[in-house]
GROMACS .gro file of C-alpha atoms in nm:
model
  250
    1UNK     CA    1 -23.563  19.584   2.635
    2UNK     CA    2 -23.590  19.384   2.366
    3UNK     CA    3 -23.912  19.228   2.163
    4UNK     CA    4 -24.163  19.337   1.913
    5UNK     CA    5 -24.561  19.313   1.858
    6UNK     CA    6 -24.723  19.181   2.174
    7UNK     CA    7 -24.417  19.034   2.336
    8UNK     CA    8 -24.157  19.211   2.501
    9UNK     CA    9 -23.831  19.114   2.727
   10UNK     CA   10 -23.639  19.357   2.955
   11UNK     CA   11 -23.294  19.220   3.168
   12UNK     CA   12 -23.067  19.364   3.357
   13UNK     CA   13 -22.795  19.246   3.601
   14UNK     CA   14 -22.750  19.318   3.963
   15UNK     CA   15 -22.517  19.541   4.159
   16UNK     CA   16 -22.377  19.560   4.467
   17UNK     CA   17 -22.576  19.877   4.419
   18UNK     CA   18 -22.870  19.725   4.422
   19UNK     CA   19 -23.061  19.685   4.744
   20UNK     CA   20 -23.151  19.398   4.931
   21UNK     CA   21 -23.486  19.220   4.933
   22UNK     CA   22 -23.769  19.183   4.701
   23UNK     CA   23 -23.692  19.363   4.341
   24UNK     CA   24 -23.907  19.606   4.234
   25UNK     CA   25 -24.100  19.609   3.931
   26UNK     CA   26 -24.257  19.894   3.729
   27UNK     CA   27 -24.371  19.856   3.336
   28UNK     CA   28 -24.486  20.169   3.127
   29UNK     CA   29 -24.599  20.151   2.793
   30UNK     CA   30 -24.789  20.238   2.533
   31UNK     CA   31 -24.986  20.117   2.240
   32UNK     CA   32 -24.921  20.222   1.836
   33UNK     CA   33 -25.173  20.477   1.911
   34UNK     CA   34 -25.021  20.638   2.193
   35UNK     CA   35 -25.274  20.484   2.473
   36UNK     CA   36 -25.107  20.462   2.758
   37UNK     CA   37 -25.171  20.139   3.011
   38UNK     CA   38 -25.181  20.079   3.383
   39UNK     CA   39 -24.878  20.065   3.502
   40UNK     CA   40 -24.733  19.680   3.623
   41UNK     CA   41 -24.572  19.665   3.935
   42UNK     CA   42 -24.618  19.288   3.966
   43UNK     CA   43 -24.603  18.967   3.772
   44UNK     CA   44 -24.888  18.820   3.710
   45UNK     CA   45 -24.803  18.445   3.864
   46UNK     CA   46 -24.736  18.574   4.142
   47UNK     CA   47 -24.300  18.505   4.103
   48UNK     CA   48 -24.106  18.755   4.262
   49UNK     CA   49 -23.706  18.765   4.232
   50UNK     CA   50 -23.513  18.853   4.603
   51UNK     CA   51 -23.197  19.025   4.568
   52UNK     CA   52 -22.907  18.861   4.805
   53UNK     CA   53 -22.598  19.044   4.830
   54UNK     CA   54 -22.419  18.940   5.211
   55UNK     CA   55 -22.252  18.625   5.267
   56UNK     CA   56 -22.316  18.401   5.495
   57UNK     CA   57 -22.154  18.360   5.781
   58UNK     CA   58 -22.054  18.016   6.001
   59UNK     CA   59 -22.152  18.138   6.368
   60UNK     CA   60 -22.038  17.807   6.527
   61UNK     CA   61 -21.853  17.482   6.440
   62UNK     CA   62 -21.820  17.233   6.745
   63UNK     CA   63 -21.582  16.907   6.690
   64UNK     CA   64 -21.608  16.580   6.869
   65UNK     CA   65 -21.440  16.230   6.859
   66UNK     CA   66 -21.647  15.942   6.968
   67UNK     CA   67 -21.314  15.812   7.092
   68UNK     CA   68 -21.386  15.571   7.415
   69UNK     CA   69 -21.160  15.723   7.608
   70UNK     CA   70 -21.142  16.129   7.553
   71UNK     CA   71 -21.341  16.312   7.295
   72UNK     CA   72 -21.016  16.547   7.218
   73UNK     CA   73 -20.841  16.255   7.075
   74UNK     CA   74 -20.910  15.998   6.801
   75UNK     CA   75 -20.743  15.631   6.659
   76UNK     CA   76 -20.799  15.479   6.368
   77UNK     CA   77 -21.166  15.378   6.347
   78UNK     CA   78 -21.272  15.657   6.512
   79UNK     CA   79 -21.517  15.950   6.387
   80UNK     CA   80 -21.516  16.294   6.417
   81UNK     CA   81 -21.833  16.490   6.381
   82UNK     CA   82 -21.790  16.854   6.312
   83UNK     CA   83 -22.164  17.069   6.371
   84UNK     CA   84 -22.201  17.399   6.182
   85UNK     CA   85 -22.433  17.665   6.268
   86UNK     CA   86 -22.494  17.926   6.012
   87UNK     CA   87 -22.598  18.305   5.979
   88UNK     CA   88 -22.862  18.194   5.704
   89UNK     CA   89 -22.995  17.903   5.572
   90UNK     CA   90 -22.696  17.772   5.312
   91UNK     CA   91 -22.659  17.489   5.078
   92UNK     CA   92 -22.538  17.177   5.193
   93UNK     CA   93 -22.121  17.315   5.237
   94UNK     CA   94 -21.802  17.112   5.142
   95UNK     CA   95 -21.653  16.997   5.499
   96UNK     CA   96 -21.336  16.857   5.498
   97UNK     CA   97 -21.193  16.669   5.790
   98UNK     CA   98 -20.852  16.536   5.810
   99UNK     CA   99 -20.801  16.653   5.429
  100UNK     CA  100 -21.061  16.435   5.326
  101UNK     CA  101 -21.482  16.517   5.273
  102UNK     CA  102 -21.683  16.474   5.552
  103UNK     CA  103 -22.025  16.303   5.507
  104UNK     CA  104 -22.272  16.612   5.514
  105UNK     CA  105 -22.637  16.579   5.680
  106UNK     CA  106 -22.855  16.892   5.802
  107UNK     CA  107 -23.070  17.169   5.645
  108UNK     CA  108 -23.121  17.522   5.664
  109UNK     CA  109 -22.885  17.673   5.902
  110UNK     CA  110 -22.778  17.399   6.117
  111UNK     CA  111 -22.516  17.055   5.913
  112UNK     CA  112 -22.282  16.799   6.069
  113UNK     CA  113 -22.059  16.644   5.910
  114UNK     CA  114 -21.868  16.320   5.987
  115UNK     CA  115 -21.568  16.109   5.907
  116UNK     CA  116 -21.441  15.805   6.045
  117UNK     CA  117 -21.025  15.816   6.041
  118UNK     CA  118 -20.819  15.554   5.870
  119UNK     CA  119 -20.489  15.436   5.866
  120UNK     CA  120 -20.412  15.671   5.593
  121UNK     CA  121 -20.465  15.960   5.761
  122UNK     CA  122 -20.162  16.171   5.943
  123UNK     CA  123 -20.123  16.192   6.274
  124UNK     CA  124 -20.169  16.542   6.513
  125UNK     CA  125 -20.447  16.789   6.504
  126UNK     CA  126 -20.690  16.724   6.265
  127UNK     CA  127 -20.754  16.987   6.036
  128UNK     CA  128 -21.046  17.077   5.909
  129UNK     CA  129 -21.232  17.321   5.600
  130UNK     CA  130 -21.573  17.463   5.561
  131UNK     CA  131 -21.669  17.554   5.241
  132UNK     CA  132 -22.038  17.726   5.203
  133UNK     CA  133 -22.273  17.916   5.010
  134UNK     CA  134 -22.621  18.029   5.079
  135UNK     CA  135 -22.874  17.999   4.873
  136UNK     CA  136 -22.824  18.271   4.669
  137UNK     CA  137 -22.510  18.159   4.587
  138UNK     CA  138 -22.328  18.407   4.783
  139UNK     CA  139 -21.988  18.270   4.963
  140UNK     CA  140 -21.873  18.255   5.271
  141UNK     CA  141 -21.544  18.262   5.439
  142UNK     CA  142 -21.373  17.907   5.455
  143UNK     CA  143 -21.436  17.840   5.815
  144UNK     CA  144 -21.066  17.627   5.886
  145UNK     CA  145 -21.112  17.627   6.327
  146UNK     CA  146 -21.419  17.556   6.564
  147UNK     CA  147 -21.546  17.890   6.747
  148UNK     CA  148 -21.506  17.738   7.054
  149UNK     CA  149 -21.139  17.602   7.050
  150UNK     CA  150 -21.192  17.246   7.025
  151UNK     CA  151 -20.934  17.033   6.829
  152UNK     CA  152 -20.948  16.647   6.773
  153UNK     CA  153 -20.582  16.512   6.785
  154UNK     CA  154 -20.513  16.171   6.547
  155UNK     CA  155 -20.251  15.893   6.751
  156UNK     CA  156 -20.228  15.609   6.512
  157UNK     CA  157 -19.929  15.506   6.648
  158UNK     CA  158 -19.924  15.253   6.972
  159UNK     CA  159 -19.720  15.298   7.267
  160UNK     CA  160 -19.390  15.077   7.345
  161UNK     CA  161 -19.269  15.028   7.734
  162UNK     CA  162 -18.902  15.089   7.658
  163UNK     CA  163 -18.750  15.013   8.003
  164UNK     CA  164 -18.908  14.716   8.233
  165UNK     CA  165 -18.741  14.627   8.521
  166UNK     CA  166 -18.848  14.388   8.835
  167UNK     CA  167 -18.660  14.351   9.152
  168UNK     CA  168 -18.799  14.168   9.510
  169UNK     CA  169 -18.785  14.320   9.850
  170UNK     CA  170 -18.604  13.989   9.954
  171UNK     CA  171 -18.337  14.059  10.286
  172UNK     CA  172 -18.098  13.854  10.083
  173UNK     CA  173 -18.097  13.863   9.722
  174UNK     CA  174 -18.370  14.131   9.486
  175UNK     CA  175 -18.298  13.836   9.254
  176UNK     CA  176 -18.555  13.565   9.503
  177UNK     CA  177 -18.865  13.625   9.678
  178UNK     CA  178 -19.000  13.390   9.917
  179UNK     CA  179 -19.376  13.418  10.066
  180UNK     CA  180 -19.422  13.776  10.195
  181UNK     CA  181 -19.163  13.926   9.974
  182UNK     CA  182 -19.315  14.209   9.725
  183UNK     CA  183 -19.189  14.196   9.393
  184UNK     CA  184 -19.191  14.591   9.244
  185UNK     CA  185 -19.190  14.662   8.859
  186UNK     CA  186 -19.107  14.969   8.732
  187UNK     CA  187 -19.211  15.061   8.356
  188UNK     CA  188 -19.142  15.358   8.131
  189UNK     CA  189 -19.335  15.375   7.810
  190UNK     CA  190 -19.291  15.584   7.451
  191UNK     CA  191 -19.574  15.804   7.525
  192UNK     CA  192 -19.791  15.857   7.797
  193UNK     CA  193 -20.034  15.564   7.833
  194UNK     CA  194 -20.366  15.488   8.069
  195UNK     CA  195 -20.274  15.254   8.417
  196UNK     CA  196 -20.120  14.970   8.239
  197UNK     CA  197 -20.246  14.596   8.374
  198UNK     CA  198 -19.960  14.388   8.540
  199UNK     CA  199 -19.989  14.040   8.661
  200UNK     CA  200 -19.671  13.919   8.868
  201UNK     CA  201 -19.675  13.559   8.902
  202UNK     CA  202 -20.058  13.552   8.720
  203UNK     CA  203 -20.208  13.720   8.955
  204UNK     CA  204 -20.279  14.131   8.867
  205UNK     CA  205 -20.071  14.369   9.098
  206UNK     CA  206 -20.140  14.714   9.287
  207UNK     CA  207 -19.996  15.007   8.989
  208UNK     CA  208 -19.928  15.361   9.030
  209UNK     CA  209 -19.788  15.637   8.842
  210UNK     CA  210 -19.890  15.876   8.541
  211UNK     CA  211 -19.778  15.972   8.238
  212UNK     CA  212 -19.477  15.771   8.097
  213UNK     CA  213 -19.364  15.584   8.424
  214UNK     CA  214 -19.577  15.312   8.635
  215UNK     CA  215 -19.485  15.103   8.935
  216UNK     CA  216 -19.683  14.779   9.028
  217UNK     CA  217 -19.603  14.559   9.294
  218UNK     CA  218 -19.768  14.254   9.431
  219UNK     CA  219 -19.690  14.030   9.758
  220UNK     CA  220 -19.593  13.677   9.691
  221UNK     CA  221 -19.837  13.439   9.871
  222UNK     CA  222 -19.777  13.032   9.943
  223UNK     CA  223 -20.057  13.006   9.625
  224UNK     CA  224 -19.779  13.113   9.420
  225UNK     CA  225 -19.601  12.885   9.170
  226UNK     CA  226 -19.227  12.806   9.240
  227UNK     CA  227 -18.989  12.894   8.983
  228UNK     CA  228 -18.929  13.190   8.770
  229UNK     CA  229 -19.240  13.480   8.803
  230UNK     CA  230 -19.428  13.530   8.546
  231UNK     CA  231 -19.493  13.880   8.416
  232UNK     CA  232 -19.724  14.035   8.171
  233UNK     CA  233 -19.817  14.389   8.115
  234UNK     CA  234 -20.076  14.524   7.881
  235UNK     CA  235 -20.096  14.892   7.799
  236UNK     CA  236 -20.299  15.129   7.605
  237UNK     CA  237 -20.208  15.510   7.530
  238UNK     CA  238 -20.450  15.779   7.596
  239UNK     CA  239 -20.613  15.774   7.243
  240UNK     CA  240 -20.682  15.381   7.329
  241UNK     CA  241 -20.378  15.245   7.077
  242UNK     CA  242 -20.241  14.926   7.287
  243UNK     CA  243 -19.887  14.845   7.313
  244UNK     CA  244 -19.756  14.472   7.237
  245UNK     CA  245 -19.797  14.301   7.597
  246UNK     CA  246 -19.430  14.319   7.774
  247UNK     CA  247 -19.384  13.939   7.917
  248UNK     CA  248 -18.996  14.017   8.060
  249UNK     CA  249 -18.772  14.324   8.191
  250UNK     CA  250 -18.609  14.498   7.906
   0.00000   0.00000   0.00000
């Protein structure tokens, strides 16, 4: 306590003593004559101090890619939103994603943040950092996973179909088709990639296959133009990267 006259000021710091909730109050005193007053118990505005002692605690972090084609993966241009439930209402927290700070919206116990990914990002599982405090000031953990195992990977890089090859069913020679013959391509790409789209001789052909290898054939009709067949294939990989469109066997 310190003061004089009619004006007097007591502090003290907290403890991990202390207990939680509203802080007491009790003021004794006297005046020069020994008159003892009513003891205070309360401030007279009204104010009253809570004590805060436990961090908070991030109960549940959800992440999503609004990737077109699978919300586990993400390209450039995509964005990742990361939702945070708390134990208590916190301040806004510090949410990285991909190394870099999300863009923070919410209140009270509930935030998202997002990020859309750029070409300077690195490619895999995208990490990710929660940094919070409630509104005390008390921290909590860094929260570095989502609670219910969900992980965004980055692909930035696009797919290549490394072997192309095209042969005809003709009796004589897989080199010439004439009408009826089926002409069969056979791809194997980089990565694993959606159904690629094949046109043999302009018109699209029948594909199958998975992962890395494809087949597509297609029966030559009299509509067909003489001459060498034209082929084109166009290709994306599962994140929705697309491969430079194969015109020729490798």
């Amino acid at each position: 306590v310190s003061g004089e006259g009619t004006t007097w000021t007591a502090v003290r710091v907290l403890t991990a003593d202390d207990t939680e909730g509203a802080v007491t109050l009790s003021i004794d005193y006297l005046d020069l004559a020994g008159n003892a007053g009513a003891q205070a118990t309360a401030t007279t505005v009204g104010s009253v101090v809570t004590f805060d002692k436990t961090a908070p605690v991030i109960t549940a972090v959800t992440l999503v890619s609004d990737n077109t084609y699978d919300p586990s993966l993400s390209m450039v241009g995509d964005t990742v939103t990361v939702t945070m439930v708390a134990s208590e209402s916190t301040q806004a927290p510090d949410v990285t994603i991909g190394g870099s700070l999300g863009t923070i919206t919410g209140s009270g116990t509930t935030w998202t943040a997002v990020r859309t990914l750029t070409a300077d990002d690195t490619e895999g599982a995208v990490t990710l950092s929660i940094d919070y405090l409630d509104l005390a000031g008390n921290a909590g953990v860094q929260a570095t996973a989502a609670t219910d195992g969900s992980v965004i990977t980055f692909d930035k890089t696009a797919p290549v179909f490394t072997a192309v090859t095209s042969v005809s069913n003709n009796t004589y020679d897989p080199s010439l088709s004439m009408v009826g013959d089926t002409v069969t391509v056979t791809m194997a790409a980089s990565e694993i990639t959606q159904a690629p789209a094949v046109t043999i001789g302009g018109t699209i052909a029948t594909v199958t296959g998975s992962g890395t290898t494809w087949t597509a054939v297609r029966a030559l009709t009299s509509d067909d133009t003489e001459g060498a067949i034209a082929l084109s294939i166009d290709y994306l990989d599962l994140a929705g990267n697309a491969g430079a469109q194969t015109t020729a066997a490798t």
